[in-house]
Amino acid sequence: MNKLIEAIDLNFDKYLSELVEFLRYKSISTNPTYSKDVKACASYLAKHLRSIGFKNAEVLDTKGHPICYASYEVNPTYPTVLFYGHYDVQPPEPLELWESPPFEPTIKDGQIVARGASDDKGQVFCHIKALETILKETGTLPLNVKILIEGEEEVGSPSLETFLIENEEQLKCDAVVISDTPMYAKDVPSICTSLRGMLYTELTIKTGKTDLHSGQHGGAVPNAIHHLMGIISSLKNNDGRVMVPGFYDDVKERTPNEKEELNRIPFYDKNYLRETGCDRIEGELGYSVLERRWYRPTLECNGIWGGYIGDGAKTVTPCKASVKISMRLVSEQDPNKIFQQLKKYLEELVPEGVEFNLDQISGVGYPVNVNNNEKAIEAAVDAIHTVHGKKPIFQGEGGSIPIVHDFKHLLNVPIVLMGFNLIEDKIHAPNEQFGVENYRNGIKIAALFYKNLGDKLRRPKK
Ligand code: BES
Ligand code: MN
Ligand code: MN
């Protein structure tokens, strides 16, 4: 058997308890109360990387949460791979739905249960433990490695683009590898070839200076909630199409070949309904579920408030109402352009005498499509093949990793998106988990990936 694989099995208990330690940090980036915990987590990571042989691992401050950066140069003439991940996590709320406390990692029924177990600390550790194993077994690495683990992915990576631009030279590499997506299913390993982009907005409607008595004035004055509802129902039609003019201008239709490829992926509506807990499937007319989730843009309301929502009845006509609206974008859609289109559409929809305010909240993310005809992808395919005994399928993903677009365009290198967790791992939700065996296989795949990539890209010494 492969020496690396053997060593990973041998050390796995240690690797598991080290992940547990990493998961204890409350690195919640969305809530400023936890800034210290976020920072402590970055320091822990840097220290840990130093302990496995990345001597120069350091914590770099940004305007927001710090970045953990490390590198290991074997030989300047060798190729270089950059691993990117994030150590920040989503808030754990609602706490009462967790079966064990979110920051007290628990291993139960073959699952590591904790906030961040899958997204993305567990997957980050697959790479760190893989590199540790290679270093320990061979005394060196098969290529130069740079590690960039940020603490702001879950808030749209607001500081990272500047960091990339300012450190372009230092970050130069031949490929980027990321494990922040799931595999397609338990027995269906996959490599992800596209991510949707993202635009997140908050819309507030104002119909007056104050709430009014709904008996005295109801029926004679505007009601902000009713106006907001009217606007929301004009955003999408009954065919599931977004009604913002120009919204689809930069969306490319999939070719018949691509559609056929997609139809070969095993997908069953019944299973999907069970997994999501929904009783019906909805969406844009004329597209399959996978197409809707991966290759079609969408607009979704994420939260809504206004008027009186406390206990009991309060008779009032509200003067203010708000909604959070996010959009997932595909192909060539530009989030900044879409924001302007939405604003213009609202200007037409909102009647005179009613005010609206549309803000962009959270950083924007451009959609990404990666080229799967690259040596770096081959290295991943071979690694997955060896560990799972079957080749991965290529799939799209509906989620967003905003910085990937910048990697692609600033560094101009191939991107490998290979994930090890499963769609049922409840990322962002209560009882987030990562399968113990997924962790083990992830370490193995990452280790073989680095080895294969070194073999494939290594140039002869000058
Ligand atoms: N790891 C996810 C992205 C992801 C999830 C990709 C599922 C593919 C499938 C990432 O941590 C994430 O949650 N991204 C946010 C981005 C946002 C906060 C800017 C998302 O997609 O909502
Ligand atoms: Mn993630
Ligand atoms: Mn996430």
CSV table of C-alpha atoms and ligand atoms in Angstrom, one decimal:
chain,number,residue,atom,x,y,z
A,1,MET,CA,0.0,0.0,0.0
A,2,ASN,CA,1.0,3.6,-0.5
A,3,LYS,CA,3.3,4.8,2.3
A,4,LEU,CA,1.5,8.1,2.7
A,5,ILE,CA,-1.9,6.4,3.0
A,6,GLU,CA,-0.5,4.0,5.6
A,7,ALA,CA,1.0,6.8,7.6
A,8,ILE,CA,-2.3,8.7,7.6
A,9,ASP,CA,-4.1,5.7,8.9
A,10,LEU,CA,-1.5,5.2,11.6
A,11,ASN,CA,-1.7,8.8,12.7
A,12,PHE,CA,-5.4,9.3,12.3
A,13,ASP,CA,-6.4,9.4,16.0
A,14,LYS,CA,-3.9,12.2,16.5
A,15,TYR,CA,-5.2,14.0,13.4
A,16,LEU,CA,-8.8,13.7,14.7
A,17,SER,CA,-8.0,15.1,18.2
A,18,GLU,CA,-6.1,18.0,16.6
A,19,LEU,CA,-9.1,18.9,14.5
A,20,VAL,CA,-11.2,18.8,17.6
A,21,GLU,CA,-8.9,21.4,19.2
A,22,PHE,CA,-9.2,23.7,16.1
A,23,LEU,CA,-13.0,23.4,16.2
A,24,ARG,CA,-13.1,24.7,19.8
A,25,TYR,CA,-12.3,28.3,18.7
A,26,LYS,CA,-15.4,30.5,18.4
A,27,SER,CA,-14.1,32.1,15.2
A,28,ILE,CA,-17.4,33.7,14.2
A,29,SER,CA,-16.5,36.4,11.8
A,30,THR,CA,-20.0,38.0,11.4
A,31,ASN,CA,-20.3,39.1,15.0
A,32,PRO,CA,-17.7,41.7,16.4
A,33,THR,CA,-18.2,40.3,19.9
A,34,TYR,CA,-16.0,37.4,18.8
A,35,SER,CA,-13.1,39.3,17.2
A,36,LYS,CA,-10.7,38.1,19.9
A,37,ASP,CA,-11.7,34.5,19.4
A,38,VAL,CA,-11.2,34.9,15.6
A,39,LYS,CA,-7.8,36.3,16.2
A,40,ALA,CA,-6.9,33.5,18.7
A,41,CYS,CA,-7.9,31.0,16.1
A,42,ALA,CA,-5.6,32.6,13.5
A,43,SER,CA,-2.7,32.5,16.0
A,44,TYR,CA,-3.4,28.9,16.8
A,45,LEU,CA,-3.3,28.0,13.1
A,46,ALA,CA,0.0,29.8,12.6
A,47,LYS,CA,1.5,28.1,15.6
A,48,HIS,CA,0.2,24.8,14.4
A,49,LEU,CA,1.6,25.3,10.9
A,50,ARG,CA,5.0,26.2,12.5
A,51,SER,CA,4.9,23.0,14.5
A,52,ILE,CA,4.5,20.8,11.4
A,53,GLY,CA,7.4,22.5,9.6
A,54,PHE,CA,6.1,25.7,8.0
A,55,LYS,CA,8.7,27.8,9.8
A,56,ASN,CA,7.5,31.2,8.6
A,57,ALA,CA,3.7,30.8,9.3
A,58,GLU,CA,2.4,34.1,10.5
A,59,VAL,CA,-0.8,36.0,11.3
A,60,LEU,CA,-1.2,39.0,9.1
A,61,ASP,CA,-3.5,41.8,10.2
A,62,THR,CA,-6.0,43.3,7.8
A,63,LYS,CA,-8.7,46.0,8.2
A,64,GLY,CA,-11.0,43.2,9.3
A,65,HIS,CA,-10.0,39.7,10.7
A,66,PRO,CA,-6.5,38.5,10.2
A,67,ILE,CA,-5.1,36.2,7.5
A,68,CYS,CA,-3.0,33.2,8.4
A,69,TYR,CA,-0.2,32.9,5.8
A,70,ALA,CA,2.6,30.3,5.5
A,71,SER,CA,4.9,29.0,2.8
A,72,TYR,CA,7.4,26.2,2.3
A,73,GLU,CA,9.9,26.5,-0.5
A,74,VAL,CA,11.5,23.3,-1.5
A,75,ASN,CA,13.3,24.7,-4.5
A,76,PRO,CA,12.8,27.9,-6.4
A,77,THR,CA,12.7,26.1,-9.7
A,78,TYR,CA,9.9,23.8,-8.6
A,79,PRO,CA,6.3,24.6,-9.3
A,80,THR,CA,4.2,26.2,-6.6
A,81,VAL,CA,0.7,25.4,-5.4
A,82,LEU,CA,-1.4,27.8,-3.2
A,83,PHE,CA,-3.9,26.3,-0.8
A,84,TYR,CA,-6.8,28.6,0.2
A,85,GLY,CA,-9.3,28.0,2.9
A,86,HIS,CA,-11.1,29.8,5.7
A,87,TYR,CA,-11.0,29.4,9.4
A,88,ASP,CA,-14.0,31.7,10.2
A,89,VAL,CA,-17.4,30.2,10.8
A,90,GLN,CA,-21.1,31.2,10.7
A,91,PRO,CA,-22.9,32.0,13.9
A,92,PRO,CA,-24.2,28.9,15.6
A,93,GLU,CA,-27.7,30.2,16.4
A,94,PRO,CA,-30.3,28.9,17.1
A,95,LEU,CA,-28.4,27.2,19.9
A,96,GLU,CA,-31.4,25.3,21.3
A,97,LEU,CA,-31.4,23.1,18.2
A,98,TRP,CA,-27.9,21.8,18.7
A,99,GLU,CA,-27.7,18.3,20.2
A,100,SER,CA,-24.3,19.1,21.6
A,101,PRO,CA,-22.7,22.6,22.1
A,102,PRO,CA,-21.4,24.0,18.8
A,103,PHE,CA,-17.9,24.7,20.1
A,104,GLU,CA,-17.6,21.5,22.1
A,105,PRO,CA,-16.9,19.1,19.2
A,106,THR,CA,-18.5,15.8,19.7
A,107,ILE,CA,-18.0,12.6,17.8
A,108,LYS,CA,-21.2,10.7,17.4
A,109,ASP,CA,-22.3,8.0,15.0
A,110,GLY,CA,-19.2,8.5,12.9
A,111,GLN,CA,-19.7,12.3,12.7
A,112,ILE,CA,-17.6,15.1,14.0
A,113,VAL,CA,-20.4,17.5,15.2
A,114,ALA,CA,-19.4,21.2,15.6
A,115,ARG,CA,-19.7,24.6,14.0
A,116,GLY,CA,-17.1,24.7,11.2
A,117,ALA,CA,-16.6,20.9,11.1
A,118,SER,CA,-17.3,20.9,7.4
A,119,ASP,CA,-17.3,24.6,6.5
A,120,ASP,CA,-14.4,25.0,6.4
A,121,LYS,CA,-12.2,24.0,9.3
A,122,GLY,CA,-12.4,20.2,8.8
A,123,GLN,CA,-11.6,20.6,5.1
A,124,VAL,CA,-8.7,23.0,5.9
A,125,PHE,CA,-7.3,20.4,8.2
A,126,CYS,CA,-7.4,17.7,5.5
A,127,HIS,CA,-4.8,19.7,3.7
A,128,ILE,CA,-2.7,20.6,6.7
A,129,LYS,CA,-2.6,17.0,7.9
A,130,ALA,CA,-1.8,15.8,4.4
A,131,LEU,CA,1.1,18.2,4.2
A,132,GLU,CA,2.2,17.2,7.7
A,133,THR,CA,2.2,13.5,6.7
A,134,ILE,CA,4.2,14.2,3.5
A,135,LEU,CA,6.8,16.2,5.5
A,136,LYS,CA,7.1,13.6,8.1
A,137,GLU,CA,7.4,10.7,5.7
A,138,THR,CA,9.7,12.2,3.1
A,139,GLY,CA,11.4,15.1,5.0
A,140,THR,CA,10.3,17.5,2.2
A,141,LEU,CA,7.4,18.4,-0.1
A,142,PRO,CA,6.9,17.4,-3.7
A,143,LEU,CA,6.5,21.1,-4.7
A,144,ASN,CA,6.6,24.6,-3.2
A,145,VAL,CA,3.5,25.2,-1.1
A,146,LYS,CA,1.8,28.5,0.0
A,147,ILE,CA,-1.0,28.4,2.4
A,148,LEU,CA,-3.6,31.2,2.7
A,149,ILE,CA,-6.3,30.8,5.3
A,150,GLU,CA,-8.6,33.8,5.8
A,151,GLY,CA,-11.0,34.8,8.6
A,152,GLU,CA,-13.6,36.7,6.6
A,153,GLU,CA,-15.0,34.3,4.0
A,154,GLU,CA,-18.3,34.1,5.7
A,155,VAL,CA,-18.7,37.9,5.4
A,156,GLY,CA,-17.7,38.1,1.7
A,157,SER,CA,-13.9,38.4,2.1
A,158,PRO,CA,-13.9,42.2,2.3
A,159,SER,CA,-10.1,42.5,3.0
A,160,LEU,CA,-8.8,39.7,0.9
A,161,GLU,CA,-8.9,41.3,-2.6
A,162,THR,CA,-6.7,44.2,-1.4
A,163,PHE,CA,-4.4,41.6,0.2
A,164,LEU,CA,-4.1,39.8,-3.1
A,165,ILE,CA,-3.4,42.9,-5.1
A,166,GLU,CA,-0.8,44.1,-2.6
A,167,ASN,CA,0.9,40.8,-2.4
A,168,GLU,CA,0.6,39.6,-6.0
A,169,GLU,CA,4.3,38.8,-6.3
A,170,GLN,CA,4.4,36.8,-3.0
A,171,LEU,CA,1.3,34.8,-4.0
A,172,LYS,CA,2.5,33.8,-7.4
A,173,CYS,CA,1.8,30.1,-8.1
A,174,ASP,CA,1.0,27.6,-10.7
A,175,ALA,CA,-2.3,26.4,-9.3
A,176,VAL,CA,-4.7,27.1,-6.5
A,177,VAL,CA,-6.5,24.3,-4.6
A,178,ILE,CA,-9.5,24.8,-2.4
A,179,SER,CA,-11.7,22.4,-0.4
A,180,ASP,CA,-14.8,24.4,0.5
A,181,THR,CA,-17.4,22.7,-1.5
A,182,PRO,CA,-19.1,19.3,-0.9
A,183,MET,CA,-18.6,16.1,-3.0
A,184,TYR,CA,-21.7,15.1,-5.0
A,185,ALA,CA,-22.9,12.3,-2.7
A,186,LYS,CA,-21.5,9.6,-0.4
A,187,ASP,CA,-20.4,7.3,-3.1
A,188,VAL,CA,-20.0,9.9,-5.8
A,189,PRO,CA,-16.8,11.9,-5.5
A,190,SER,CA,-16.7,15.0,-7.5
A,191,ILE,CA,-14.7,18.0,-8.6
A,192,CYS,CA,-16.5,21.3,-8.7
A,193,THR,CA,-16.2,23.4,-11.9
A,194,SER,CA,-18.4,26.4,-11.2
A,195,LEU,CA,-19.7,28.5,-8.3
A,196,ARG,CA,-22.5,31.0,-8.4
A,197,GLY,CA,-21.7,34.7,-7.6
A,198,MET,CA,-23.6,36.7,-5.2
A,199,LEU,CA,-25.2,40.1,-4.5
A,200,TYR,CA,-26.8,40.9,-1.2
A,201,THR,CA,-29.1,43.8,-0.7
A,202,GLU,CA,-31.4,45.3,1.9
A,203,LEU,CA,-34.4,47.3,0.8
A,204,THR,CA,-36.4,49.6,3.0
A,205,ILE,CA,-39.7,51.2,2.1
A,206,LYS,CA,-40.8,54.4,3.9
A,207,THR,CA,-44.3,55.7,3.5
A,208,GLY,CA,-44.4,58.5,6.2
A,209,LYS,CA,-42.8,60.0,9.2
A,210,THR,CA,-44.6,57.9,11.8
A,211,ASP,CA,-46.8,54.8,12.3
A,212,LEU,CA,-50.4,55.7,12.6
A,213,HIS,CA,-53.6,54.4,14.3
A,214,SER,CA,-55.0,52.0,11.9
A,215,GLY,CA,-58.6,52.9,12.8
A,216,GLN,CA,-58.1,56.6,12.5
A,217,HIS,CA,-56.1,56.5,9.3
A,218,GLY,CA,-56.3,53.0,7.9
A,219,GLY,CA,-57.6,53.0,4.4
A,220,ALA,CA,-56.6,56.6,3.8
A,221,VAL,CA,-52.8,56.5,4.2
A,222,PRO,CA,-50.1,54.3,2.6
A,223,ASN,CA,-49.0,51.2,4.4
A,224,ALA,CA,-45.3,50.4,4.1
A,225,ILE,CA,-45.8,46.6,4.4
A,226,HIS,CA,-48.3,46.5,1.6
A,227,HIS,CA,-46.1,48.6,-0.7
A,228,LEU,CA,-43.1,46.3,0.1
A,229,MET,CA,-45.2,43.2,-0.7
A,230,GLY,CA,-46.2,44.7,-4.0
A,231,ILE,CA,-42.6,45.3,-4.9
A,232,ILE,CA,-41.5,41.8,-3.8
A,233,SER,CA,-44.2,40.2,-5.9
A,234,SER,CA,-43.0,42.1,-8.9
A,235,LEU,CA,-39.4,40.7,-8.6
A,236,LYS,CA,-40.3,37.3,-9.9
A,237,ASN,CA,-43.1,36.0,-12.1
A,238,ASN,CA,-45.1,32.8,-11.9
A,239,ASP,CA,-42.6,31.0,-14.1
A,240,GLY,CA,-39.8,31.7,-11.6
A,241,ARG,CA,-38.2,34.3,-13.8
A,242,VAL,CA,-36.6,37.3,-12.2
A,243,MET,CA,-38.3,40.4,-13.6
A,244,VAL,CA,-35.5,42.9,-13.2
A,245,PRO,CA,-34.9,44.2,-16.8
A,246,GLY,CA,-31.5,43.1,-18.1
A,247,PHE,CA,-31.1,40.5,-15.4
A,248,TYR,CA,-30.5,37.6,-17.9
A,249,ASP,CA,-28.4,39.6,-20.4
A,250,ASP,CA,-25.1,38.0,-19.4
A,251,VAL,CA,-26.4,34.5,-18.7
A,252,LYS,CA,-25.2,31.9,-21.1
A,253,GLU,CA,-27.5,29.0,-22.0
A,254,ARG,CA,-25.9,25.6,-21.5
A,255,THR,CA,-25.3,23.8,-24.8
A,256,PRO,CA,-27.2,20.6,-25.6
A,257,ASN,CA,-24.1,18.7,-24.9
A,258,GLU,CA,-23.7,20.3,-21.5
A,259,LYS,CA,-27.3,19.6,-20.7
A,260,GLU,CA,-26.9,16.0,-21.7
A,261,GLU,CA,-23.8,15.7,-19.5
A,262,LEU,CA,-25.9,17.1,-16.6
A,263,ASN,CA,-28.7,14.6,-17.2
A,264,ARG,CA,-26.2,11.8,-16.7
A,265,ILE,CA,-25.6,12.8,-13.1
A,266,PRO,CA,-27.7,10.6,-10.8
A,267,PHE,CA,-30.5,12.9,-9.4
A,268,TYR,CA,-33.9,11.9,-8.0
A,269,ASP,CA,-36.6,14.4,-7.1
A,270,LYS,CA,-37.8,12.1,-4.3
A,271,ASN,CA,-34.5,12.1,-2.6
A,272,TYR,CA,-34.1,15.8,-3.0
A,273,LEU,CA,-37.5,16.4,-1.4
A,274,ARG,CA,-36.5,14.2,1.5
A,275,GLU,CA,-33.1,15.9,1.9
A,276,THR,CA,-34.5,19.4,1.9
A,277,GLY,CA,-37.7,18.5,3.9
A,278,CYS,CA,-39.8,20.2,1.2
A,279,ASP,CA,-43.0,18.8,-0.3
A,280,ARG,CA,-42.7,20.3,-3.7
A,281,ILE,CA,-40.1,21.4,-6.2
A,282,GLU,CA,-40.2,24.9,-7.6
A,283,GLY,CA,-38.2,27.1,-9.8
A,284,GLU,CA,-37.6,28.6,-13.2
A,285,LEU,CA,-39.7,26.9,-15.9
A,286,GLY,CA,-37.8,24.9,-18.4
A,287,TYR,CA,-34.8,23.9,-16.3
A,288,SER,CA,-34.0,20.8,-14.3
A,289,VAL,CA,-33.4,21.0,-10.5
A,290,LEU,CA,-29.6,20.7,-10.9
A,291,GLU,CA,-29.6,23.3,-13.6
A,292,ARG,CA,-31.6,25.7,-11.4
A,293,ARG,CA,-29.2,25.1,-8.5
A,294,TRP,CA,-25.9,25.3,-10.3
A,295,TYR,CA,-26.3,27.1,-13.6
A,296,ARG,CA,-29.3,29.5,-13.4
A,297,PRO,CA,-29.3,32.8,-11.4
A,298,THR,CA,-31.9,33.3,-8.7
A,299,LEU,CA,-33.3,36.0,-6.5
A,300,GLU,CA,-34.4,35.2,-3.0
A,301,CYS,CA,-35.8,37.1,0.0
A,302,ASN,CA,-33.9,36.1,3.1
A,303,GLY,CA,-35.7,38.0,5.8
A,304,ILE,CA,-38.5,40.5,6.2
A,305,TRP,CA,-39.7,42.9,9.0
A,306,GLY,CA,-41.8,45.9,9.6
A,307,GLY,CA,-44.8,47.1,11.7
A,308,TYR,CA,-45.7,45.4,14.9
A,309,ILE,CA,-44.4,41.8,15.5
A,310,GLY,CA,-44.6,41.5,19.3
A,311,ASP,CA,-47.2,39.5,21.2
A,312,GLY,CA,-50.9,40.5,20.9
A,313,ALA,CA,-52.6,42.9,18.6
A,314,LYS,CA,-51.5,46.4,17.9
A,315,THR,CA,-53.6,48.4,15.6
A,316,VAL,CA,-51.2,50.4,13.5
A,317,THR,CA,-50.3,51.4,9.9
A,318,PRO,CA,-46.6,51.0,9.7
A,319,CYS,CA,-44.5,53.7,7.9
A,320,LYS,CA,-41.5,51.5,7.4
A,321,ALA,CA,-40.8,47.9,6.2
A,322,SER,CA,-37.7,46.1,5.1
A,323,VAL,CA,-36.5,43.0,3.3
A,324,LYS,CA,-33.1,41.4,2.7
A,325,ILE,CA,-32.8,40.2,-0.9
A,326,SER,CA,-29.9,38.2,-2.2
A,327,MET,CA,-29.2,37.1,-5.7
A,328,ARG,CA,-27.0,34.2,-6.9
A,329,LEU,CA,-25.4,34.9,-10.2
A,330,VAL,CA,-24.0,32.8,-13.0
A,331,SER,CA,-21.8,32.9,-16.2
A,332,GLU,CA,-20.9,36.5,-17.0
A,333,GLN,CA,-23.3,38.3,-14.7
A,334,ASP,CA,-21.7,41.2,-12.9
A,335,PRO,CA,-23.0,41.9,-9.4
A,336,ASN,CA,-22.4,45.6,-9.6
A,337,LYS,CA,-24.3,45.9,-12.9
A,338,ILE,CA,-27.1,43.9,-11.5
A,339,PHE,CA,-27.3,46.2,-8.4
A,340,GLN,CA,-27.8,49.2,-10.7
A,341,GLN,CA,-30.4,47.3,-12.8
A,342,LEU,CA,-32.3,46.4,-9.6
A,343,LYS,CA,-32.2,50.0,-8.4
A,344,LYS,CA,-33.5,51.3,-11.7
A,345,TYR,CA,-36.3,48.8,-11.7
A,346,LEU,CA,-37.3,49.8,-8.1
A,347,GLU,CA,-37.3,53.5,-9.2
A,348,GLU,CA,-40.0,52.5,-11.7
A,349,LEU,CA,-42.0,50.3,-9.4
A,350,VAL,CA,-42.1,52.5,-6.3
A,351,PRO,CA,-44.9,55.1,-6.6
A,352,GLU,CA,-44.5,58.8,-6.0
A,353,GLY,CA,-44.8,59.7,-2.4
A,354,VAL,CA,-43.2,56.5,-1.2
A,355,GLU,CA,-39.5,56.4,-0.5
A,356,PHE,CA,-37.1,53.5,-0.9
A,357,ASN,CA,-33.6,52.8,0.0
A,358,LEU,CA,-31.5,50.0,-1.5
A,359,ASP,CA,-28.2,49.1,0.1
A,360,GLN,CA,-25.6,46.6,-0.9
A,361,ILE,CA,-24.6,44.7,2.3
A,362,SER,CA,-21.8,42.1,2.4
A,363,GLY,CA,-19.1,42.0,-0.3
A,364,VAL,CA,-20.1,41.0,-3.8
A,365,GLY,CA,-19.0,37.8,-5.4
A,366,TYR,CA,-18.6,37.2,-9.1
A,367,PRO,CA,-19.6,33.8,-10.5
A,368,VAL,CA,-16.7,31.5,-11.4
A,369,ASN,CA,-16.3,28.8,-14.1
A,370,VAL,CA,-13.1,26.8,-13.9
A,371,ASN,CA,-11.4,25.1,-16.8
A,372,ASN,CA,-11.3,21.3,-16.1
A,373,ASN,CA,-8.7,20.6,-18.8
A,374,GLU,CA,-5.7,21.2,-16.7
A,375,LYS,CA,-2.9,19.2,-15.2
A,376,ALA,CA,-3.9,20.3,-11.7
A,377,ILE,CA,-7.3,18.9,-12.3
A,378,GLU,CA,-5.8,15.6,-13.5
A,379,ALA,CA,-3.8,15.5,-10.3
A,380,ALA,CA,-7.0,15.8,-8.3
A,381,VAL,CA,-8.8,13.2,-10.5
A,382,ASP,CA,-6.1,10.7,-10.0
A,383,ALA,CA,-5.9,11.3,-6.2
A,384,ILE,CA,-9.7,10.8,-5.8
A,385,HIS,CA,-9.6,7.8,-8.1
A,386,THR,CA,-6.9,6.1,-5.9
A,387,VAL,CA,-8.7,6.8,-2.6
A,388,HIS,CA,-12.4,6.2,-3.7
A,389,GLY,CA,-11.6,3.5,-6.3
A,390,LYS,CA,-13.6,5.5,-8.8
A,391,LYS,CA,-13.2,8.7,-10.8
A,392,PRO,CA,-14.9,11.9,-9.7
A,393,ILE,CA,-17.7,13.4,-11.7
A,394,PHE,CA,-17.6,17.1,-12.6
A,395,GLN,CA,-20.3,19.2,-11.1
A,396,GLY,CA,-21.4,22.8,-10.6
A,397,GLU,CA,-22.3,24.3,-7.2
A,398,GLY,CA,-24.8,26.9,-6.2
A,399,GLY,CA,-22.9,28.4,-3.3
A,400,SER,CA,-20.4,31.2,-3.5
A,401,ILE,CA,-16.7,31.6,-2.6
A,402,PRO,CA,-16.2,35.2,-3.5
A,403,ILE,CA,-12.4,35.3,-3.7
A,404,VAL,CA,-12.1,32.5,-6.3
A,405,HIS,CA,-12.9,34.9,-9.1
A,406,ASP,CA,-10.0,37.1,-7.9
A,407,PHE,CA,-7.6,34.2,-7.8
A,408,LYS,CA,-8.6,33.3,-11.3
A,409,HIS,CA,-8.2,36.8,-12.7
A,410,LEU,CA,-5.3,38.2,-10.6
A,411,LEU,CA,-3.1,35.1,-10.4
A,412,ASN,CA,-4.3,33.7,-13.7
A,413,VAL,CA,-3.8,30.1,-12.8
A,414,PRO,CA,-5.9,26.9,-12.8
A,415,ILE,CA,-8.2,26.4,-9.8
A,416,VAL,CA,-9.0,23.0,-8.3
A,417,LEU,CA,-12.2,22.9,-6.2
A,418,MET,CA,-12.2,19.5,-4.6
A,419,GLY,CA,-14.5,19.0,-1.6
A,420,PHE,CA,-14.8,16.1,0.9
A,421,ASN,CA,-17.9,16.8,2.9
A,422,LEU,CA,-21.5,16.0,2.0
A,423,ILE,CA,-24.5,18.1,1.2
A,424,GLU,CA,-26.3,16.6,4.3
A,425,ASP,CA,-23.6,18.0,6.6
A,426,LYS,CA,-25.7,20.9,7.5
A,427,ILE,CA,-23.2,23.7,6.9
A,428,HIS,CA,-24.5,27.1,8.4
A,429,ALA,CA,-27.2,25.1,10.3
A,430,PRO,CA,-27.5,23.5,13.7
A,431,ASN,CA,-25.6,20.2,14.2
A,432,GLU,CA,-23.1,20.9,11.4
A,433,GLN,CA,-21.0,17.7,10.9
A,434,PHE,CA,-18.2,16.2,9.0
A,435,GLY,CA,-17.9,12.4,8.6
A,436,VAL,CA,-14.9,10.9,10.4
A,437,GLU,CA,-14.3,8.8,7.3
A,438,ASN,CA,-14.7,11.9,5.0
A,439,TYR,CA,-12.0,13.5,7.1
A,440,ARG,CA,-9.7,10.5,6.7
A,441,ASN,CA,-10.3,10.2,3.0
A,442,GLY,CA,-9.9,14.0,2.6
A,443,ILE,CA,-6.4,13.8,4.1
A,444,LYS,CA,-5.5,11.0,1.8
A,445,ILE,CA,-6.8,12.7,-1.3
A,446,ALA,CA,-5.0,15.9,-0.4
A,447,ALA,CA,-1.8,14.1,0.2
A,448,LEU,CA,-1.9,12.2,-3.1
A,449,PHE,CA,-3.0,15.4,-4.8
A,450,TYR,CA,0.1,17.3,-3.7
A,451,LYS,CA,2.3,14.3,-4.7
A,452,ASN,CA,0.6,14.0,-8.1
A,453,LEU,CA,0.8,17.7,-8.8
A,454,GLY,CA,4.5,17.8,-8.0
A,455,ASP,CA,5.1,14.9,-10.4
A,456,LYS,CA,3.0,16.4,-13.2
A,457,LEU,CA,4.3,20.0,-12.9
A,458,ARG,CA,7.9,19.6,-11.8
A,459,ARG,CA,10.3,21.1,-14.2
A,460,PRO,CA,13.8,19.7,-14.3
A,461,LYS,CA,16.3,21.6,-12.1
A,462,LYS,CA,18.1,24.2,-14.1
B,1,BES,N1,-18.3,26.9,1.7
B,1,BES,C1,-19.3,27.9,1.4
B,1,BES,C2,-19.6,27.9,-0.1
B,1,BES,C3,-20.4,26.8,-0.7
B,1,BES,C4,-21.4,26.2,0.0
B,1,BES,C5,-20.0,26.3,-1.9
B,1,BES,C6,-22.0,25.1,-0.6
B,1,BES,C7,-20.7,25.3,-2.5
B,1,BES,C8,-21.7,24.7,-1.8
B,1,BES,C9,-18.9,29.2,1.9
B,1,BES,O1,-18.3,29.2,3.2
B,1,BES,C10,-20.1,30.1,2.0
B,1,BES,O2,-20.9,29.8,2.9
B,1,BES,N2,-20.3,31.1,1.2
B,1,BES,C11,-21.3,32.0,1.3
B,1,BES,C12,-20.8,33.3,0.7
B,1,BES,C13,-21.2,34.6,1.3
B,1,BES,C14,-21.2,34.7,2.8
B,1,BES,C15,-20.5,35.8,0.7
B,1,BES,C16,-22.5,31.6,0.6
B,1,BES,O3,-22.5,30.9,-0.4
B,1,BES,O4,-23.6,31.9,1.1
B,2,MN,MN,-16.9,27.7,3.3
B,3,MN,MN,-19.9,29.1,4.7
